[in-house]
Coordinates of C-alpha atoms in Angstrom, one line a residue:
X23 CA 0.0 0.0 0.0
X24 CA 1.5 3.1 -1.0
X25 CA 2.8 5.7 1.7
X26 CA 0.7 8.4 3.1
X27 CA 3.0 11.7 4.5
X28 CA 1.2 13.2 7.9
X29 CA 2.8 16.4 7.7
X30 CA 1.4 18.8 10.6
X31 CA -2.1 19.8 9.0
X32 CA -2.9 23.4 8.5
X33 CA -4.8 25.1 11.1
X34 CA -8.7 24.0 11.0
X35 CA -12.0 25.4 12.6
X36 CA -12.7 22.6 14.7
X37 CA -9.2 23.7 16.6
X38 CA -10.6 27.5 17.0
X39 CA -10.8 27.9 21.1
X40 CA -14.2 27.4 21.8
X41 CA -14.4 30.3 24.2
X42 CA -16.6 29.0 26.5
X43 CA -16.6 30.6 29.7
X44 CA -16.2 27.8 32.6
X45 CA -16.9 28.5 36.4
X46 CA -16.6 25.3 38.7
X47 CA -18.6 22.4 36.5
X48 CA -21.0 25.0 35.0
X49 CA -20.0 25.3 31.1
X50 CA -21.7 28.4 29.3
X51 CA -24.0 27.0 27.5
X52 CA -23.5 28.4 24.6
X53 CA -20.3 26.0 23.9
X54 CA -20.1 24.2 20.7
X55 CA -19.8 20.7 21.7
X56 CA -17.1 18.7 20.0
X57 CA -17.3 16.8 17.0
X58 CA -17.1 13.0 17.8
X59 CA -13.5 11.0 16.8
X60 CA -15.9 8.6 15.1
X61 CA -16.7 11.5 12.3
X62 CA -13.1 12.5 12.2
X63 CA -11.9 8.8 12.0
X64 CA -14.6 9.2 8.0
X65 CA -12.6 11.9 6.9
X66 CA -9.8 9.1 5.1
X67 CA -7.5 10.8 6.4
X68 CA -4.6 9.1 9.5
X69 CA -5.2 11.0 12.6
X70 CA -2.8 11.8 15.1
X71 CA -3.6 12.3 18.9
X72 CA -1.8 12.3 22.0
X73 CA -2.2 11.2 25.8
X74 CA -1.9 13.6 28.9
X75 CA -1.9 12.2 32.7
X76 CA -3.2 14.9 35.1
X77 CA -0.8 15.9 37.2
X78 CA -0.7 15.3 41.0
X79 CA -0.3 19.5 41.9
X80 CA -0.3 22.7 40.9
X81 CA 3.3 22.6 39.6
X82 CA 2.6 20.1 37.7
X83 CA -0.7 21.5 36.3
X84 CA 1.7 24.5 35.0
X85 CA 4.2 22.1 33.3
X86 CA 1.1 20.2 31.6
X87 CA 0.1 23.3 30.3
X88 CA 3.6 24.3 29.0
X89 CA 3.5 20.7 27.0
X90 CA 0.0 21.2 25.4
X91 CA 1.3 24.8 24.4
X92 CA 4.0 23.0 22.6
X93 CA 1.8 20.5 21.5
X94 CA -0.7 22.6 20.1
X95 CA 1.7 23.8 16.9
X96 CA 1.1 20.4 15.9
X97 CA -2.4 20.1 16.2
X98 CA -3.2 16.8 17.3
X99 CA -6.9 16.0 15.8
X100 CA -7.7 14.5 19.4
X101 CA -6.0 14.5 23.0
X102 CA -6.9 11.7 25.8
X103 CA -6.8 12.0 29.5
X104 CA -6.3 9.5 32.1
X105 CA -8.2 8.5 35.0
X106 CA -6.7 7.5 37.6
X107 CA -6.8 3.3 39.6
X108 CA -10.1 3.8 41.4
X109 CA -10.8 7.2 40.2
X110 CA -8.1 8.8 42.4
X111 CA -8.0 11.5 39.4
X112 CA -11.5 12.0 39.1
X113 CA -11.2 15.9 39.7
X114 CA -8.5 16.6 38.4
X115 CA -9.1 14.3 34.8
X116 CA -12.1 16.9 34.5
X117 CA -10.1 19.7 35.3
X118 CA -7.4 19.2 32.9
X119 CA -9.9 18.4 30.3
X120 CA -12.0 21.4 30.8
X121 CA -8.5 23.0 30.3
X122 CA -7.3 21.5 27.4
X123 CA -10.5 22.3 25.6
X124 CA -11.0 25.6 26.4
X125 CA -7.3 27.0 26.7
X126 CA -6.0 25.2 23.7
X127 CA -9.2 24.4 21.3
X128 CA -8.1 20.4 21.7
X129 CA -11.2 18.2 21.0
X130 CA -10.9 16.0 24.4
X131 CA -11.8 12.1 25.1
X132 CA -11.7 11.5 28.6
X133 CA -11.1 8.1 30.4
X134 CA -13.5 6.7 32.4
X135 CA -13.6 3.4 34.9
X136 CA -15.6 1.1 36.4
X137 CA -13.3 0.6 39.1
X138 CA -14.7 1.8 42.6
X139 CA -17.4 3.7 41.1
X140 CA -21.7 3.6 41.2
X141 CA -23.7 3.6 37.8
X142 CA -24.6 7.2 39.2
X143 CA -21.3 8.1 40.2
X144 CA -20.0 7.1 36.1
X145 CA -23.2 8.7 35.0
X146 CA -22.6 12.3 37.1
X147 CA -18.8 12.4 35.8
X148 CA -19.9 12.0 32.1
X149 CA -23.2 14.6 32.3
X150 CA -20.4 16.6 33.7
X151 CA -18.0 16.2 30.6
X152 CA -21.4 16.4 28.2
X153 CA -22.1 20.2 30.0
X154 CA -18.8 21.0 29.2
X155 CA -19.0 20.4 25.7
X156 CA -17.3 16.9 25.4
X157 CA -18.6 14.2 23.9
X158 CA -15.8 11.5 23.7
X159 CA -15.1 9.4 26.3
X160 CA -12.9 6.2 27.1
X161 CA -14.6 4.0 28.6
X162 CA -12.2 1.3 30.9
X163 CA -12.9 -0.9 33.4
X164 CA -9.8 0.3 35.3
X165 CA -6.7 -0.4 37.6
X166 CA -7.8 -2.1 40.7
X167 CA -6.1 0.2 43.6
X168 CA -3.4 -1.7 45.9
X169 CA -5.2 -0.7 48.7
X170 CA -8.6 -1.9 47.6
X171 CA -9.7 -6.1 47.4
X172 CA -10.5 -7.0 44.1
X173 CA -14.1 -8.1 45.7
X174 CA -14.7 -4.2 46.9
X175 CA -13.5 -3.0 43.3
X176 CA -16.8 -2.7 41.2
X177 CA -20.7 -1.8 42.6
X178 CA -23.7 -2.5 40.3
X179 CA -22.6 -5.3 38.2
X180 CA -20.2 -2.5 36.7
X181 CA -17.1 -5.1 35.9
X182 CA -15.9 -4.7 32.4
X183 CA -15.7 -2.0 30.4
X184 CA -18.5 -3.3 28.4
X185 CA -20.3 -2.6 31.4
X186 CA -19.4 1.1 31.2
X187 CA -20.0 1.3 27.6
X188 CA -23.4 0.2 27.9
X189 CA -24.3 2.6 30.6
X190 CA -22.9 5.4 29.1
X191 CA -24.6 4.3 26.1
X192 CA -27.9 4.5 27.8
X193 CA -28.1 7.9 29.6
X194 CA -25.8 10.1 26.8
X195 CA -26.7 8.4 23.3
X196 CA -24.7 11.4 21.6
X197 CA -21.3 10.0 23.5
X198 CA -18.8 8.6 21.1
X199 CA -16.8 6.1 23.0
X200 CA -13.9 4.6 22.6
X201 CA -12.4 1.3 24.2
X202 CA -9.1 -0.5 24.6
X203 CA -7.0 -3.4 22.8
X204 CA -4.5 -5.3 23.6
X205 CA -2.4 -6.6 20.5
X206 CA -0.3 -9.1 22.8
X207 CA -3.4 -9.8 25.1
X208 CA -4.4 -8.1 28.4
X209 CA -2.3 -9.6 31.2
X210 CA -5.5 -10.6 33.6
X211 CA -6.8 -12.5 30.4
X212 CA -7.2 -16.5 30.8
X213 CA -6.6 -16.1 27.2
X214 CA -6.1 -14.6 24.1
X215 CA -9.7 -16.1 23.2
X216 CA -11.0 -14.6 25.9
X217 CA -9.7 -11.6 25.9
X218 CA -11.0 -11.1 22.2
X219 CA -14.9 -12.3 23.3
X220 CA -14.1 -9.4 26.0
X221 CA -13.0 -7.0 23.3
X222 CA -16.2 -8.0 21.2
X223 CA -18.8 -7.3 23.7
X224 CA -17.8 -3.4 24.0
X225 CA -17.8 -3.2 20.9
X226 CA -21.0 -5.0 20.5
X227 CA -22.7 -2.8 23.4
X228 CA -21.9 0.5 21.4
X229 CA -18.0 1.4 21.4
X230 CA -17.2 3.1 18.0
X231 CA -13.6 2.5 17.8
X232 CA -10.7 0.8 19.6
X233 CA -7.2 1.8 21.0
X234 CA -4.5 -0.3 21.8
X235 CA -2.3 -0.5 24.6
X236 CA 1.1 0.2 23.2
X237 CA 3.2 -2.7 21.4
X238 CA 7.1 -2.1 19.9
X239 CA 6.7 -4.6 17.3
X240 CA 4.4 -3.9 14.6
X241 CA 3.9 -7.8 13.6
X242 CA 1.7 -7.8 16.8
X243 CA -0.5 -5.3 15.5
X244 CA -1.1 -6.4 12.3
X245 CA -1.7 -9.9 13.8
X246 CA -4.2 -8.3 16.4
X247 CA -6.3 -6.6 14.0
X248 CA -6.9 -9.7 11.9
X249 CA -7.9 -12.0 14.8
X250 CA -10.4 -9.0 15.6
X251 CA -11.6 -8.6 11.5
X252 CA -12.5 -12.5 11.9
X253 CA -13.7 -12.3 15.3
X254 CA -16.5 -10.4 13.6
X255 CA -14.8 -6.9 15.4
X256 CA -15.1 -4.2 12.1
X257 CA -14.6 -0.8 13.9
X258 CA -11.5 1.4 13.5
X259 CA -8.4 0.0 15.6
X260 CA -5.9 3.0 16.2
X261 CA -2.5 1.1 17.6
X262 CA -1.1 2.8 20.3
X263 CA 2.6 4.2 20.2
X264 CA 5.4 4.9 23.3
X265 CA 8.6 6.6 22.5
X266 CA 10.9 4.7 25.1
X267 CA 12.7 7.3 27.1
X268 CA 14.7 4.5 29.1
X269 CA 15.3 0.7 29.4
X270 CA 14.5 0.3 32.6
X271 CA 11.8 2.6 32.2
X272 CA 10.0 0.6 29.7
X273 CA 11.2 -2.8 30.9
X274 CA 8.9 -1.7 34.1
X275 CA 5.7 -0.6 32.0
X276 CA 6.1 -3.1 29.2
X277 CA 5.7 -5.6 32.3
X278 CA 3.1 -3.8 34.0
X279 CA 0.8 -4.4 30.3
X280 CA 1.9 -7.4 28.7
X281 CA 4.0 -6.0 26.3
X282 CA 7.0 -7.8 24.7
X283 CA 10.5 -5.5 24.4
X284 CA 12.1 -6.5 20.6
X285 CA 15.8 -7.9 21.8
X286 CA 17.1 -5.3 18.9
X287 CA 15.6 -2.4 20.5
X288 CA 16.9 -3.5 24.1
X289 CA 20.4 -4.5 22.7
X290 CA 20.3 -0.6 21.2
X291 CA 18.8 0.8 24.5
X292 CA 22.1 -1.1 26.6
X293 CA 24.5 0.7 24.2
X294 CA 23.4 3.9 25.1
X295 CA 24.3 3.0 28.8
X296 CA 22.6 6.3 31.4
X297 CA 23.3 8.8 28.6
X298 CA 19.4 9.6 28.6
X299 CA 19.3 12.1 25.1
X300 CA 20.9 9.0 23.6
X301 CA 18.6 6.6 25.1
X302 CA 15.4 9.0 24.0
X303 CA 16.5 9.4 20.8
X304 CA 16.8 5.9 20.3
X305 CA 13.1 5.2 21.3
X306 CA 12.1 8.6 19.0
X307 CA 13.8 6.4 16.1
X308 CA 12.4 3.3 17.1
X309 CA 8.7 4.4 17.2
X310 CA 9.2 6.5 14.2
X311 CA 9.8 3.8 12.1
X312 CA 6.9 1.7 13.4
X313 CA 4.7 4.9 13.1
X314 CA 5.9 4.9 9.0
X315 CA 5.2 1.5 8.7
X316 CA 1.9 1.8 10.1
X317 CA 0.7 4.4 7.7
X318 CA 2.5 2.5 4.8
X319 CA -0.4 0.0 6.0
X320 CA -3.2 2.3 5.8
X321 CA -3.7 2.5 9.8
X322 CA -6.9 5.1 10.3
X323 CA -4.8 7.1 13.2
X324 CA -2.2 6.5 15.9
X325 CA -2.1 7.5 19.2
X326 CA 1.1 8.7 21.4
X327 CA 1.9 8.0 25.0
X328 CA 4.1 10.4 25.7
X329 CA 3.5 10.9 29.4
X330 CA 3.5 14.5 29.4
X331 CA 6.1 15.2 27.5
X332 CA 6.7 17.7 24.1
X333 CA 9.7 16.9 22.9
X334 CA 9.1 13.1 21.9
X335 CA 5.9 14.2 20.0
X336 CA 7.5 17.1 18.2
X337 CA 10.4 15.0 17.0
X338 CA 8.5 12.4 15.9
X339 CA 5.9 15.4 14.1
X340 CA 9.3 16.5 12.7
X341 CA 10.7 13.0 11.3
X342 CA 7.1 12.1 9.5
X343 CA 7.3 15.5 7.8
X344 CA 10.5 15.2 6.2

């Protein structure tokens, strides 16, 4: 399939600030809500978006703010924002996504969990997002907290994130959702069967496309999305893409998600030794060249984890331009 270039696109309405004037929860109501990454996804087109984590202070608010200042010259189409194991972020995932939308015009999905939550408790956080003009959301079952027995964990038969979909489904019809994948398959799976069946029935209960956790060899992916195409699964399946900063950093999140680390890219990680520019600009060449060879295969977008950080993004913006 032949090569499609993902230069930065030019500057378009939908990334206008909204001006929308926001005091505690209350969003003017004259706020143009967001078009849904469902109707973007149609536009045959890859899209490009990016994943923030909100920060645990006020420092940290400011240097998130800094990074989606830098961000915004590339204009992702969308921006994700965590929620924290149990909902420990709850306020502040609403917070920084009130601010992303309305200081830097980003079109903002949300994550939101089962986990330690009520049916009215999910629905309350999304009517909150839907005042404020959003109308994507991620819907996840969750991290289990360390503190918390598995048994405690979910209320209202709310255990999977089909669960979630469903609901949200039910009370804000106008939601586009999004769910997760997992090319190598999710680490609590009994199997990769299972974990498929799993991935079917949120899609089946009214997810419009799928995300994956991140991968470093593209086989995987490609392998995923053809076990989902026969498993009947025929939504849009964005891969999802982690410029390595470190090898121990990633040896300790590949683990925590299943993920297998390519013996080239650790061998190449080992030769730059605790000289971290060399080390990030190894994983900045790595996932650029599975982020080519995704487009060369037609992927509909790809998403970054790049935990907060500019730079990564911008070089990578930078490499797919040239």
């Amino acid at each position: 399939m032949a090569s499609r270039s993902i230069a930065p696109p030019g500057r378009r309405e939908e990334w206008r600030p909204h001006g929308a004037a926001i005091i505690g929860s209350v969003t003017d109501a004259r706020v143009t809500p967001d078009r849904p990454i469902s109707e973007l996804l149609g536009r045959g087109r890859p899209l490009r978006s990016v994943e923030f984590f909100p920060p645990k202070d006020d420092a940290g608010v400011e240097a998130l703010r800094e990074t989606a200042a830098a961000l915004r010259r590339i204009e992702p189409d969308f921006v994700s924002v965590t929620y924290g194991a149990g909902g420990s972020t709850r306020h502040r995932t609403a917070h920084v996504s009130s601010m992303l939308r309305t200081e830097f015009g980003f079109t903002v999905m949300p994550h939101l969990t089962a986990v330690n939550h009520t049916s009215a408790e999910i629905s309350a956080v999304a009517h909150e997002h839907y005042r404020n003009g959003i109308r994507n959301i991620m819907a996840l079952r969750g991290d289990v907290p360390k503190d918390l027995a598995p048994e405690a964990a979910f209320a209202d038969g709310l255990r999977y994130g089909s669960d979630v979909v469903a609901l949200l489904r039910s009370t804000h019809p106008e939601f586009c959702l999004g769910v997760g994948g997992y090319p190598e398959t999710h680490p609590e799976a009994s199997s990769a069967a299972a974990d498929l069946s799993n991935l079917r029935r949120k899609v089946d209960a009214g997810a419009s496309f799928v995300t994956t956790q991140l991968f470093f060899e593209n086989a995987a992916f490609y392998g995923f999305v053809e076990r989902c195409r026969r498993a009947g699964i025929d939504v849009p399946i964005i891969p999802g893409i982690m410029p390595v900063l470190s090898l121990r950093q990633i040896s300790r999140i590949a683990a925590m998600c299943g993920a297998s680390l390519p013996n080239r890219l650790v061998r190449r990680l080992e030769a730059a030794g605790d000289q971290a520019e060399v080390a990030e600009a190894v994983g900045i060449d790595w996932a650029l060249g599975q982020i080519r060879d995704l487009l060369d295969h037609g992927v509909p977008a790809y998403h970054l984890y790049v935990l907060n950080r500019a730079r990564a993004a911008l070089a990578l913006a930078a490499g797919l331009a040239a």
